[in-house]
Amino acid sequence: MKLYAADLISRATVSSARVLITLSAAAIAVERYDLNTVQWEFAGRSIQPEHFREIAIVVLLYSAVSLCVHWYADYVSYTKWFKEAKVGVDDLLSLGEHEDTLADLVGRITLLRKSLEETAI
């Protein structure tokens, strides 16, 4: 989802939400239609119905935690990091004072030009 050409929700958040919905629907279908009455064979091992419930709960909890982590990362990045369009001055790697982006860009280009002139000599 985009707002003013900026992503509001990252791909990781969308995909983790999709995984959680799909796994939840599958677990509900298995329980609702009683598809878990016989043991399942998986990777050469048999899984008992009561073990399936435990495994399903763990996988669903992991997917829910994954969604929460991705959502929180989106929240932090879009509300805290991208709040201001300002960059440092005085040096290409400066972390000091801030000023407007356009003025800083002009300063950086001037600094880059001086650096190139000094190295060309």
mmCIF file of C-alpha atoms in Angstrom:
data_model
loop_
_atom_site.group_PDB
_atom_site.id
_atom_site.type_symbol
_atom_site.label_atom_id
_atom_site.label_comp_id
_atom_site.label_asym_id
_atom_site.label_seq_id
_atom_site.Cartn_x
_atom_site.Cartn_y
_atom_site.Cartn_z
ATOM 1 C CA MET A 1 0.000 0.000 0.000
ATOM 2 C CA LYS A 2 1.384 3.401 -0.945
ATOM 3 C CA LEU A 3 0.733 6.952 0.170
ATOM 4 C CA TYR A 4 2.397 9.774 -1.772
ATOM 5 C CA ALA A 5 4.605 7.179 -3.518
ATOM 6 C CA ALA A 6 5.932 5.861 -0.182
ATOM 7 C CA ASP A 7 5.218 2.338 0.991
ATOM 8 C CA LEU A 8 3.120 2.194 4.131
ATOM 9 C CA ILE A 9 3.312 -1.568 4.560
ATOM 10 C CA SER A 10 6.401 -3.504 3.546
ATOM 11 C CA ARG A 11 6.365 -6.677 1.505
ATOM 12 C CA ALA A 12 7.511 -8.689 4.509
ATOM 13 C CA THR A 13 4.502 -7.523 6.520
ATOM 14 C CA VAL A 14 2.078 -8.350 3.716
ATOM 15 C CA SER A 15 3.564 -11.804 3.179
ATOM 16 C CA SER A 16 3.660 -12.633 6.904
ATOM 17 C CA ALA A 17 -0.002 -11.573 7.205
ATOM 18 C CA ARG A 18 -0.854 -13.764 4.234
ATOM 19 C CA VAL A 19 0.973 -16.743 5.761
ATOM 20 C CA LEU A 20 -0.815 -16.276 9.094
ATOM 21 C CA ILE A 21 -4.240 -16.106 7.423
ATOM 22 C CA THR A 22 -3.533 -19.179 5.283
ATOM 23 C CA LEU A 23 -2.237 -21.256 8.190
ATOM 24 C CA SER A 24 -5.132 -20.187 10.397
ATOM 25 C CA ALA A 25 -7.663 -21.124 7.723
ATOM 26 C CA ALA A 26 -5.985 -24.505 7.226
ATOM 27 C CA ALA A 27 -5.953 -25.248 10.967
ATOM 28 C CA ILE A 28 -9.598 -24.221 11.309
ATOM 29 C CA ALA A 29 -10.572 -26.409 8.332
ATOM 30 C CA VAL A 30 -8.732 -29.404 9.803
ATOM 31 C CA GLU A 31 -10.506 -28.998 13.140
ATOM 32 C CA ARG A 32 -13.911 -28.037 11.705
ATOM 33 C CA TYR A 33 -14.162 -30.943 9.268
ATOM 34 C CA ASP A 34 -12.471 -33.403 11.630
ATOM 35 C CA LEU A 35 -9.661 -34.176 9.186
ATOM 36 C CA ASN A 36 -7.337 -34.953 12.056
ATOM 37 C CA THR A 37 -8.723 -38.363 13.095
ATOM 38 C CA VAL A 38 -5.882 -40.518 11.772
ATOM 39 C CA GLN A 39 -2.161 -40.160 12.109
ATOM 40 C CA TRP A 40 -0.332 -38.253 9.383
ATOM 41 C CA GLU A 41 2.837 -39.400 7.699
ATOM 42 C CA PHE A 42 5.409 -36.638 7.271
ATOM 43 C CA ALA A 43 9.103 -37.071 6.415
ATOM 44 C CA GLY A 44 8.997 -40.760 7.288
ATOM 45 C CA ARG A 45 7.440 -40.157 10.701
ATOM 46 C CA SER A 46 3.900 -40.466 11.936
ATOM 47 C CA ILE A 47 2.217 -37.505 13.615
ATOM 48 C CA GLN A 48 -0.575 -38.278 16.047
ATOM 49 C CA PRO A 49 -3.679 -36.012 16.086
ATOM 50 C CA GLU A 50 -2.828 -34.564 19.503
ATOM 51 C CA HIS A 51 0.702 -33.752 18.298
ATOM 52 C CA PHE A 52 -0.739 -32.001 15.256
ATOM 53 C CA ARG A 53 -2.585 -29.573 17.521
ATOM 54 C CA GLU A 54 0.597 -28.730 19.416
ATOM 55 C CA ILE A 55 2.582 -28.266 16.211
ATOM 56 C CA ALA A 56 -0.186 -26.142 14.679
ATOM 57 C CA ILE A 57 -0.308 -23.887 17.756
ATOM 58 C CA VAL A 58 3.472 -23.392 17.695
ATOM 59 C CA VAL A 59 3.495 -22.591 13.967
ATOM 60 C CA LEU A 60 0.565 -20.171 14.326
ATOM 61 C CA LEU A 61 2.210 -18.427 17.284
ATOM 62 C CA TYR A 62 5.462 -18.106 15.332
ATOM 63 C CA SER A 63 3.566 -16.628 12.374
ATOM 64 C CA ALA A 64 1.728 -14.184 14.653
ATOM 65 C CA VAL A 65 4.982 -13.047 16.273
ATOM 66 C CA SER A 66 6.531 -12.658 12.829
ATOM 67 C CA LEU A 67 3.634 -10.450 11.728
ATOM 68 C CA CYS A 68 3.913 -8.332 14.882
ATOM 69 C CA VAL A 69 7.661 -7.858 14.414
ATOM 70 C CA HIS A 70 7.251 -6.856 10.764
ATOM 71 C CA TRP A 71 4.372 -4.531 11.565
ATOM 72 C CA TYR A 72 6.322 -2.848 14.367
ATOM 73 C CA ALA A 73 9.355 -2.440 12.081
ATOM 74 C CA ASP A 74 7.111 -0.742 9.502
ATOM 75 C CA TYR A 75 5.638 1.490 12.187
ATOM 76 C CA VAL A 76 9.058 2.552 13.447
ATOM 77 C CA SER A 77 10.560 3.081 10.017
ATOM 78 C CA TYR A 78 7.696 5.085 8.575
ATOM 79 C CA THR A 79 6.892 7.197 11.637
ATOM 80 C CA LYS A 80 10.343 7.792 13.100
ATOM 81 C CA TRP A 81 12.947 7.460 10.335
ATOM 82 C CA PHE A 82 11.188 9.127 7.417
ATOM 83 C CA LYS A 83 9.678 11.993 9.380
ATOM 84 C CA GLU A 84 12.150 14.671 8.193
ATOM 85 C CA ALA A 85 13.925 15.141 4.887
ATOM 86 C CA LYS A 86 17.129 16.574 6.355
ATOM 87 C CA VAL A 87 20.700 15.382 6.052
ATOM 88 C CA GLY A 88 24.008 16.239 7.686
ATOM 89 C CA VAL A 89 26.373 19.030 6.527
ATOM 90 C CA ASP A 90 30.122 19.839 6.401
ATOM 91 C CA ASP A 91 31.150 16.369 5.290
ATOM 92 C CA LEU A 92 29.807 13.614 3.081
ATOM 93 C CA LEU A 93 29.581 11.354 6.137
ATOM 94 C CA SER A 94 28.610 14.031 8.645
ATOM 95 C CA LEU A 95 26.281 13.237 11.512
ATOM 96 C CA GLY A 96 26.310 16.793 12.883
ATOM 97 C CA GLU A 97 23.914 19.680 12.387
ATOM 98 C CA HIS A 98 21.023 19.532 9.964
ATOM 99 C CA GLU A 99 19.645 21.922 7.410
ATOM 100 C CA ASP A 100 17.260 21.779 4.479
ATOM 101 C CA THR A 101 17.874 19.099 1.892
ATOM 102 C CA LEU A 102 18.284 21.441 -1.088
ATOM 103 C CA ALA A 103 20.801 23.707 0.666
ATOM 104 C CA ASP A 104 22.671 20.656 1.905
ATOM 105 C CA LEU A 105 22.743 19.162 -1.586
ATOM 106 C CA VAL A 106 24.302 22.348 -2.960
ATOM 107 C CA GLY A 107 26.872 22.263 -0.138
ATOM 108 C CA ARG A 108 27.720 18.628 -0.813
ATOM 109 C CA ILE A 109 28.111 19.232 -4.542
ATOM 110 C CA THR A 110 30.429 22.176 -3.795
ATOM 111 C CA LEU A 111 32.427 20.020 -1.369
ATOM 112 C CA LEU A 112 32.617 17.234 -3.938
ATOM 113 C CA ARG A 113 33.788 19.675 -6.642
ATOM 114 C CA LYS A 114 36.548 20.998 -4.347
ATOM 115 C CA SER A 115 37.616 17.462 -3.499
ATOM 116 C CA LEU A 116 37.795 16.522 -7.168
ATOM 117 C CA GLU A 117 39.799 19.670 -7.995
ATOM 118 C CA GLU A 118 42.278 18.887 -5.210
ATOM 119 C CA THR A 119 42.798 15.306 -6.405
ATOM 120 C CA ALA A 120 43.138 16.328 -10.048
ATOM 121 C CA ILE A 121 46.180 18.512 -9.334
#
